Amino acid sequence: AHVDRVRRPLPPHRPRTLGAMDPFAPPTHDVQFEAPGWASDAAESLRRNGFVALRGAPLQRDLCDRCASSARERLDTLLPLVRARKLDTEKDACMFHELCKRMHQLRWDVRLPAPRASAPTLPGRSALPEADLAAWAELHAEAHRRAWPVLREVLGITEEQANIDIAGCVISQPGTSDQKFHQDGSREGFFNVFVPLVDVTAENGPTQFQPGSQAPVPTGGFAFMAAPQQHKAPHLKIGEVLIFDYRVRHRGLANSSESDRPVAYLVYTLPGCTDIHNFPDRSLFQEDDVPTNAPDDNTELDWVLAENLDDLAGLASSSSAHDVAEDKLSWWHQLQFQKRAQERLGVDGCSDDTEYREIRGASFAAAKPVPLLEPRLVCTSSSGMALIGAPGPDAASAWQLCGNALPEAAAPAAHCYCGYQYGTFSGQLGDGAALTLGELQLSSGGSLELSLKGTGINAVTRWWYTGLNGRKHLSMMVREFLVAEALFALGVPTTRAVAVVSGKDSADEKNSSCAVLLRAADTFLRFGSFEVTLPHGSGHHAPSAFDWRLLRCLADHCISECYQHLVGVEDPEEDDEDFRAAPRYHSFVLEVTRRTARLAASWQCLGAVHGMLNTDNMSISGLTLDHGSFAFLDHFDPNFARHAREPDSRYCYRNQPHAARWACERLAEALVPLHCTQIADMLREVTAAFDAEYSTAFDEGMRRKLGLREKAPRLVEDLLSLMERTDADWTCTFQALTNASSQDEAARELCRCCRAGAEDEWEAWLRQYTEMLASESTSWQHPGHAEGMLASNPVVVPREWILDKAARAAETGDFAEVHRILEMLTKPFETPTNVAEARPPSLARLDANTAGEVGAKAAEILQDADFWRRLCPELRVADAASEGACASVFEVSEHQVEMLRAAMKRDGVFALPTADLPWQVDLAKLAWSVEELRRAGWPPSFIWVYDEPWIMLAQLAPLLRDVLGSQPCFDVAASRVPPGEAGIAFHRERPLAGLKTAGITGEDVGFRADGTPAFASIWVPLVDVPQTGSCLMCVPRANDAGYTESGNLHWNADMLQHVRCLSMGAGGAGVMSHRLFHWSRKGDAVQADGTTAPPCVALSFAVAEDAFESPRLPRRMLPLPPPQLRVALAAGQALTRETAGSFSTEMGQLFWDCFLQCSEHFDHAYSSSVYMARPQ
């Protein structure tokens, strides 16, 4: 339920003068409790000031003392826990309270006598003793008795209708610092009642208010801002009552006394509403902002925190969830590990030493995971969890799987290795963001090495290189997780991904999402592991150069773990021990080479590109290692490289086998001291072994993909050449051959997978293919023809756009989408529920019956209105009824127009509430359709293809013309801000580059003579956007020194003392000058009920004076431009406004093609900006 839907009109009240004050002066913020007319006086003060203190007749002293003692006991329980988890408690009252709230320790609910209602009890919140509960209930009831007569007059509702959402306590610690000014809420009808349990003086940090800074009651339905008055900090005695509006700007002053300051509080809300207590964007606070790292699983909270603290054992035993959770998760702590690699290869230093250093004479550095803050389990692999012995896919918590609670027998250490990167030796590298836990002993008798990736800094973390303190981005870990499990399902040798956990890093000032990936493999040693002993004498050097003992230990360990058949290989005629073992190491090099060749062939047959074949990314056991750069081809391009700036396309698809062979040659060089073969001879053997193994494996793989019994290298060569010339999609091409029952059907399907005009070439190749089938006594219809092809040609592969979709979903907290994509990718030979996910981006949502040839005609198809109607069937495109809706404009009086114009001149912004904007569109359907577009891979700006946004623009344009004198300029956009993220950074819409130029000296070209701006942008949220969401924050003109200066930003810390919040219901509108300094705050990722918060979806458009900014399209196109121009405009906006990486290069090219077809209709300056943003 939302405030706008339940807000009741305030009852009329008689104007009063307080004491002998001027009736037009601000009322005093002090009122004597139970004096004649005290409730009405207090209500008037609350309306006008935003707060009021009730003096005299305080609550009973002994009751306040009992509750203060109870609060301190709770605090004494909490502080050891907080300190043990390295959280700084020397903060202001509210920030410390926020910490306590998130840890569910200090904040609690109290059930008051009927008919009072209390907030729902959250799981994991420890109960208070009965005696304490009785004291708190009595105290809150007494506070309510004093506050309610005042709030009754302000709220205009009965006592039975009001809510008390929160009843609890907050404590300000000695030595806290001042809090920044902020607003706890943004909507009318939310009030806080404070009762100090000690005297509140200047020493222990009273709350300072800006009287009148709360938004006033709207006049005529239009909200505008009022300037704040001088700061006030009421001093209170024990038991006196302070009431304040959630919207009033306030801050807690520093507690410089020697004791804490407990304050009881109540939060009142309107019917159907819930507490929206929150703080402004973290960026508004200085570095003393408090980090939190409580687990997100409330049912495990108490015991997880307590298990590391002996002095809080009682807390764990009191939690009913503890025993159940411990039984469920005990297997993790009982996992048995050995340390064979560490014992054989050596461990350097101690785990507490994280300073970067050279690791000499050893392969590992002692380390331990850096705790991950706020861990949340993103996804687990069912088969991966079973592999490590888990009783089920959900049998471990995020707290465990991210390394915050390691198995007892685990031995974490960071591996040190070197590597050739892009052909150049780079010296010491190492797992600067990963730790091995040792070899896990499996019940089957084998073993697996477990590794955690993204665990924070250690002794081999290269600070100057990673920039992430040993952490990994959540999006990257989701990609690695999905690609690893997809490759396993496709039958490609690979390391396994077990689970991925998201969280925060305390050292990350940007507070960006990071993640930890749990992996498994027979070993994580790589070619670079052997290069630590290379005798390089110039440039980068190896840390253990000439250490042949370590080199031999490395080789012996790998042979015993992964090449057991070579353990006994030796020359019995040799007396020298080193030379006797040489054949073993010689065979070891060749075996590694053959495995690597087969691995490269499997990549090539799938149309896959590893992307980073440096020797430090090449597994010694022939597995796919480090999947962050892995990619699958869409349209076949042999020169495709995962990294566009890769030198000489070294690791592109065409060169991939050569790069893998080159790495094998470097391994042979590194092992010269062991295999004792002349290097030239050894390199010839390696080359011959690799080429023979690769040729055999590739020919065999392509034979199975084509359903042939005999190898046909010439036919395959012709096919690949044809696919390159026609830009055929790799996966779809082989699917077409697999599913076709005749040559004609194959020709039709193949032409759908490539550019237009290639029919004759495909017909010619298909004739060769059909003849090949006939020579093997088979045909298209033969029952056995497609049998092998079905197991070799996947329907679904982890295409780039699918991985991007999963990564974006994870960033928004939509882990269910990651699970769904994992389920799809682990069944690669089955047709997915959404068949679009088996196609490249350009075919992703085109109907097969109408798509036809994609290539050059893609833009034409995209501008077909029927295509867009199918995409979002709830919306209209070029519908006749839309013209009538456009005529329903908003009517306002001249007085209201003058009010709004004055607000714009004074503040640079005004807001229009939902109640005064009767839109002729369904906002919920519009917001839902933006989600539909996103799921189909289209940026939000494409919502402007539909009629509904243009109807809204047509309805609002006359009002904006009357107020601002400007008209729409076709600068339209849409946004979708995921929960937990900030939508836009600090900025102004337009600079004043020509503020004072020749011929206009002294004249502001950004503003008219009457002070109205020549350009304004309008923000219309399609969903309710409270302050907890990604609402807009801004600094009013009067407090912004850079408003009329030509600089783009020009802001300072003092401006942040005057921040205003534009949060509103769905369909409200915020109108902002082009010079307004604004941004969007970071929204909460989780709502009060524990569910994921919805994304913030909004439209935006601009109005401008032609002399300031020309319209992008002729205004005669309004109110409903032709669909073709809408698509072209949306495509241009996507290219110029969307962030880099939000869509693929192929989609970007598609957008450019769409715009290019209609570019002659657009303003030249705008066309130039789109041209500059086109894909290069």
PDB file of N, CA, C and O in Angstrom, residues 516-549:
ATOM      1  N   VAL A 516      32.998 -14.280  -4.902  1.00  0.00           N
ATOM      2  CA  VAL A 516      33.954 -15.361  -4.709  1.00  0.00           C
ATOM      3  C   VAL A 516      33.425 -16.580  -5.444  1.00  0.00           C
ATOM      4  O   VAL A 516      32.235 -16.914  -5.346  1.00  0.00           O
ATOM      5  N   LEU A 517      34.306 -17.244  -6.197  1.00  0.00           N
ATOM      6  CA  LEU A 517      33.945 -18.434  -6.964  1.00  0.00           C
ATOM      7  C   LEU A 517      34.647 -19.641  -6.362  1.00  0.00           C
ATOM      8  O   LEU A 517      35.879 -19.628  -6.197  1.00  0.00           O
ATOM      9  N   LEU A 518      33.897 -20.665  -6.013  1.00  0.00           N
ATOM     10  CA  LEU A 518      34.476 -21.926  -5.535  1.00  0.00           C
ATOM     11  C   LEU A 518      34.650 -22.847  -6.733  1.00  0.00           C
ATOM     12  O   LEU A 518      33.686 -23.133  -7.446  1.00  0.00           O
ATOM     13  N   ARG A 519      35.912 -23.330  -6.953  1.00  0.00           N
ATOM     14  CA  ARG A 519      36.233 -24.138  -8.125  1.00  0.00           C
ATOM     15  C   ARG A 519      36.834 -25.471  -7.694  1.00  0.00           C
ATOM     16  O   ARG A 519      37.322 -25.606  -6.565  1.00  0.00           O
ATOM     17  N   ALA A 520      36.825 -26.434  -8.604  1.00  0.00           N
ATOM     18  CA  ALA A 520      37.418 -27.740  -8.338  1.00  0.00           C
ATOM     19  C   ALA A 520      38.128 -28.237  -9.590  1.00  0.00           C
ATOM     20  O   ALA A 520      37.679 -27.984 -10.712  1.00  0.00           O
ATOM     21  N   ALA A 521      39.239 -28.941  -9.394  1.00  0.00           N
ATOM     22  CA  ALA A 521      39.993 -29.539 -10.504  1.00  0.00           C
ATOM     23  C   ALA A 521      40.957 -30.555  -9.921  1.00  0.00           C
ATOM     24  O   ALA A 521      41.224 -30.562  -8.706  1.00  0.00           O
ATOM     25  N   ASP A 522      41.489 -31.419 -10.799  1.00  0.00           N
ATOM     26  CA  ASP A 522      42.497 -32.356 -10.278  1.00  0.00           C
ATOM     27  C   ASP A 522      43.744 -31.606  -9.833  1.00  0.00           C
ATOM     28  O   ASP A 522      44.424 -32.014  -8.898  1.00  0.00           O
ATOM     29  N   THR A 523      44.057 -30.494 -10.494  1.00  0.00           N
ATOM     30  CA  THR A 523      45.109 -29.584 -10.037  1.00  0.00           C
ATOM     31  C   THR A 523      44.918 -28.236 -10.722  1.00  0.00           C
ATOM     32  O   THR A 523      44.379 -28.171 -11.830  1.00  0.00           O
ATOM     33  N   PHE A 524      45.327 -27.177 -10.033  1.00  0.00           N
ATOM     34  CA  PHE A 524      45.279 -25.837 -10.630  1.00  0.00           C
ATOM     35  C   PHE A 524      46.679 -25.361 -11.030  1.00  0.00           C
ATOM     36  O   PHE A 524      46.865 -24.187 -11.335  1.00  0.00           O
ATOM     37  N   LEU A 525      47.644 -26.283 -11.058  1.00  0.00           N
ATOM     38  CA  LEU A 525      48.965 -25.929 -11.565  1.00  0.00           C
ATOM     39  C   LEU A 525      48.880 -25.702 -13.072  1.00  0.00           C
ATOM     40  O   LEU A 525      48.041 -26.272 -13.765  1.00  0.00           O
ATOM     41  N   ARG A 526      49.768 -24.888 -13.576  1.00  0.00           N
ATOM     42  CA  ARG A 526      49.711 -24.477 -14.981  1.00  0.00           C
ATOM     43  C   ARG A 526      51.114 -24.423 -15.567  1.00  0.00           C
ATOM     44  O   ARG A 526      52.106 -24.639 -14.857  1.00  0.00           O
ATOM     45  N   PHE A 527      51.223 -24.155 -16.856  1.00  0.00           N
ATOM     46  CA  PHE A 527      52.544 -24.081 -17.484  1.00  0.00           C
ATOM     47  C   PHE A 527      53.424 -23.083 -16.740  1.00  0.00           C
ATOM     48  O   PHE A 527      54.615 -23.307 -16.528  1.00  0.00           O
ATOM     49  N   GLY A 528      52.828 -21.942 -16.376  1.00  0.00           N
ATOM     50  CA  GLY A 528      53.601 -20.909 -15.698  1.00  0.00           C
ATOM     51  C   GLY A 528      54.160 -21.348 -14.362  1.00  0.00           C
ATOM     52  O   GLY A 528      55.108 -20.733 -13.857  1.00  0.00           O
ATOM     53  N   SER A 529      53.583 -22.404 -13.772  1.00  0.00           N
ATOM     54  CA  SER A 529      54.106 -22.902 -12.495  1.00  0.00           C
ATOM     55  C   SER A 529      55.550 -23.351 -12.633  1.00  0.00           C
ATOM     56  O   SER A 529      56.349 -23.240 -11.692  1.00  0.00           O
ATOM     57  N   PHE A 530      55.902 -23.870 -13.824  1.00  0.00           N
ATOM     58  CA  PHE A 530      57.260 -24.374 -14.054  1.00  0.00           C
ATOM     59  C   PHE A 530      58.227 -23.266 -14.462  1.00  0.00           C
ATOM     60  O   PHE A 530      59.439 -23.486 -14.503  1.00  0.00           O
ATOM     61  N   GLU A 531      57.680 -22.101 -14.783  1.00  0.00           N
ATOM     62  CA  GLU A 531      58.532 -21.018 -15.276  1.00  0.00           C
ATOM     63  C   GLU A 531      59.130 -20.181 -14.156  1.00  0.00           C
ATOM     64  O   GLU A 531      59.872 -19.230 -14.420  1.00  0.00           O
ATOM     65  N   VAL A 532      58.817 -20.526 -12.896  1.00  0.00           N
ATOM     66  CA  VAL A 532      59.414 -19.794 -11.767  1.00  0.00           C
ATOM     67  C   VAL A 532      60.900 -20.091 -11.634  1.00  0.00           C
ATOM     68  O   VAL A 532      61.623 -19.366 -10.935  1.00  0.00           O
ATOM     69  N   THR A 533      61.386 -21.146 -12.321  1.00  0.00           N
ATOM     70  CA  THR A 533      62.815 -21.493 -12.222  1.00  0.00           C
ATOM     71  C   THR A 533      63.592 -21.106 -13.476  1.00  0.00           C
ATOM     72  O   THR A 533      64.777 -21.439 -13.592  1.00  0.00           O
ATOM     73  N   LEU A 534      62.948 -20.410 -14.425  1.00  0.00           N
ATOM     74  CA  LEU A 534      63.653 -20.050 -15.662  1.00  0.00           C
ATOM     75  C   LEU A 534      64.861 -19.156 -15.365  1.00  0.00           C
ATOM     76  O   LEU A 534      64.758 -18.202 -14.581  1.00  0.00           O
ATOM     77  N   PRO A 535      65.971 -19.390 -16.020  1.00  0.00           N
ATOM     78  CA  PRO A 535      67.188 -18.590 -15.779  1.00  0.00           C
ATOM     79  C   PRO A 535      67.247 -17.326 -16.619  1.00  0.00           C
ATOM     80  O   PRO A 535      68.228 -17.073 -17.316  1.00  0.00           O
ATOM     81  N   HIS A 536      66.173 -16.505 -16.594  1.00  0.00           N
ATOM     82  CA  HIS A 536      66.186 -15.264 -17.374  1.00  0.00           C
ATOM     83  C   HIS A 536      67.138 -14.282 -16.721  1.00  0.00           C
ATOM     84  O   HIS A 536      67.087 -14.044 -15.511  1.00  0.00           O
ATOM     85  N   GLY A 537      67.965 -13.660 -17.528  1.00  0.00           N
ATOM     86  CA  GLY A 537      68.963 -12.754 -16.982  1.00  0.00           C
ATOM     87  C   GLY A 537      68.678 -11.294 -17.212  1.00  0.00           C
ATOM     88  O   GLY A 537      69.383 -10.439 -16.700  1.00  0.00           O
ATOM     89  N   SER A 538      67.661 -10.954 -17.997  1.00  0.00           N
ATOM     90  CA  SER A 538      67.362  -9.552 -18.274  1.00  0.00           C
ATOM     91  C   SER A 538      65.860  -9.348 -18.232  1.00  0.00           C
ATOM     92  O   SER A 538      65.083 -10.284 -18.377  1.00  0.00           O
ATOM     93  N   GLY A 539      65.467  -8.108 -18.067  1.00  0.00           N
ATOM     94  CA  GLY A 539      64.048  -7.802 -17.978  1.00  0.00           C
ATOM     95  C   GLY A 539      63.453  -8.427 -16.733  1.00  0.00           C
ATOM     96  O   GLY A 539      64.064  -8.457 -15.671  1.00  0.00           O
ATOM     97  N   HIS A 540      62.216  -8.934 -16.859  1.00  0.00           N
ATOM     98  CA  HIS A 540      61.578  -9.604 -15.726  1.00  0.00           C
ATOM     99  C   HIS A 540      62.312 -10.907 -15.439  1.00  0.00           C
ATOM    100  O   HIS A 540      62.708 -11.632 -16.342  1.00  0.00           O
ATOM    101  N   HIS A 541      62.481 -11.224 -14.167  1.00  0.00           N
ATOM    102  CA  HIS A 541      63.187 -12.445 -13.813  1.00  0.00           C
ATOM    103  C   HIS A 541      62.295 -13.369 -13.013  1.00  0.00           C
ATOM    104  O   HIS A 541      61.305 -12.944 -12.408  1.00  0.00           O
ATOM    105  N   ALA A 542      62.618 -14.648 -13.036  1.00  0.00           N
ATOM    106  CA  ALA A 542      61.862 -15.639 -12.288  1.00  0.00           C
ATOM    107  C   ALA A 542      62.326 -15.633 -10.840  1.00  0.00           C
ATOM    108  O   ALA A 542      63.529 -15.525 -10.566  1.00  0.00           O
ATOM    109  N   PRO A 543      61.405 -15.763  -9.868  1.00  0.00           N
ATOM    110  CA  PRO A 543      61.809 -15.656  -8.462  1.00  0.00           C
ATOM    111  C   PRO A 543      62.672 -16.807  -7.974  1.00  0.00           C
ATOM    112  O   PRO A 543      63.451 -16.636  -7.036  1.00  0.00           O
ATOM    113  N   SER A 544      62.539 -17.988  -8.585  1.00  0.00           N
ATOM    114  CA  SER A 544      63.319 -19.152  -8.147  1.00  0.00           C
ATOM    115  C   SER A 544      64.220 -19.636  -9.271  1.00  0.00           C
ATOM    116  O   SER A 544      64.341 -20.841  -9.534  1.00  0.00           O
ATOM    117  N   ALA A 545      64.850 -18.696  -9.963  1.00  0.00           N
ATOM    118  CA  ALA A 545      65.705 -19.045 -11.096  1.00  0.00           C
ATOM    119  C   ALA A 545      66.773 -20.056 -10.696  1.00  0.00           C
ATOM    120  O   ALA A 545      67.370 -19.960  -9.615  1.00  0.00           O
ATOM    121  N   PHE A 546      66.972 -21.044 -11.558  1.00  0.00           N
ATOM    122  CA  PHE A 546      67.987 -22.094 -11.397  1.00  0.00           C
ATOM    123  C   PHE A 546      67.680 -23.042 -10.232  1.00  0.00           C
ATOM    124  O   PHE A 546      68.544 -23.842  -9.851  1.00  0.00           O
ATOM    125  N   ASP A 547      66.495 -23.003  -9.675  1.00  0.00           N
ATOM    126  CA  ASP A 547      66.156 -23.904  -8.571  1.00  0.00           C
ATOM    127  C   ASP A 547      65.630 -25.205  -9.164  1.00  0.00           C
ATOM    128  O   ASP A 547      64.436 -25.450  -9.244  1.00  0.00           O
ATOM    129  N   TRP A 548      66.567 -26.096  -9.576  1.00  0.00           N
ATOM    130  CA  TRP A 548      66.166 -27.330 -10.247  1.00  0.00           C
ATOM    131  C   TRP A 548      65.478 -28.289  -9.282  1.00  0.00           C
ATOM    132  O   TRP A 548      64.685 -29.139  -9.708  1.00  0.00           O
ATOM    133  N   ARG A 549      65.767 -28.170  -7.981  1.00  0.00           N
ATOM    134  CA  ARG A 549      65.080 -29.030  -7.011  1.00  0.00           C
ATOM    135  C   ARG A 549      63.585 -28.743  -7.036  1.00  0.00           C
ATOM    136  O   ARG A 549      62.761 -29.657  -7.080  1.00  0.00           O
TER     137      ARG A 549
END
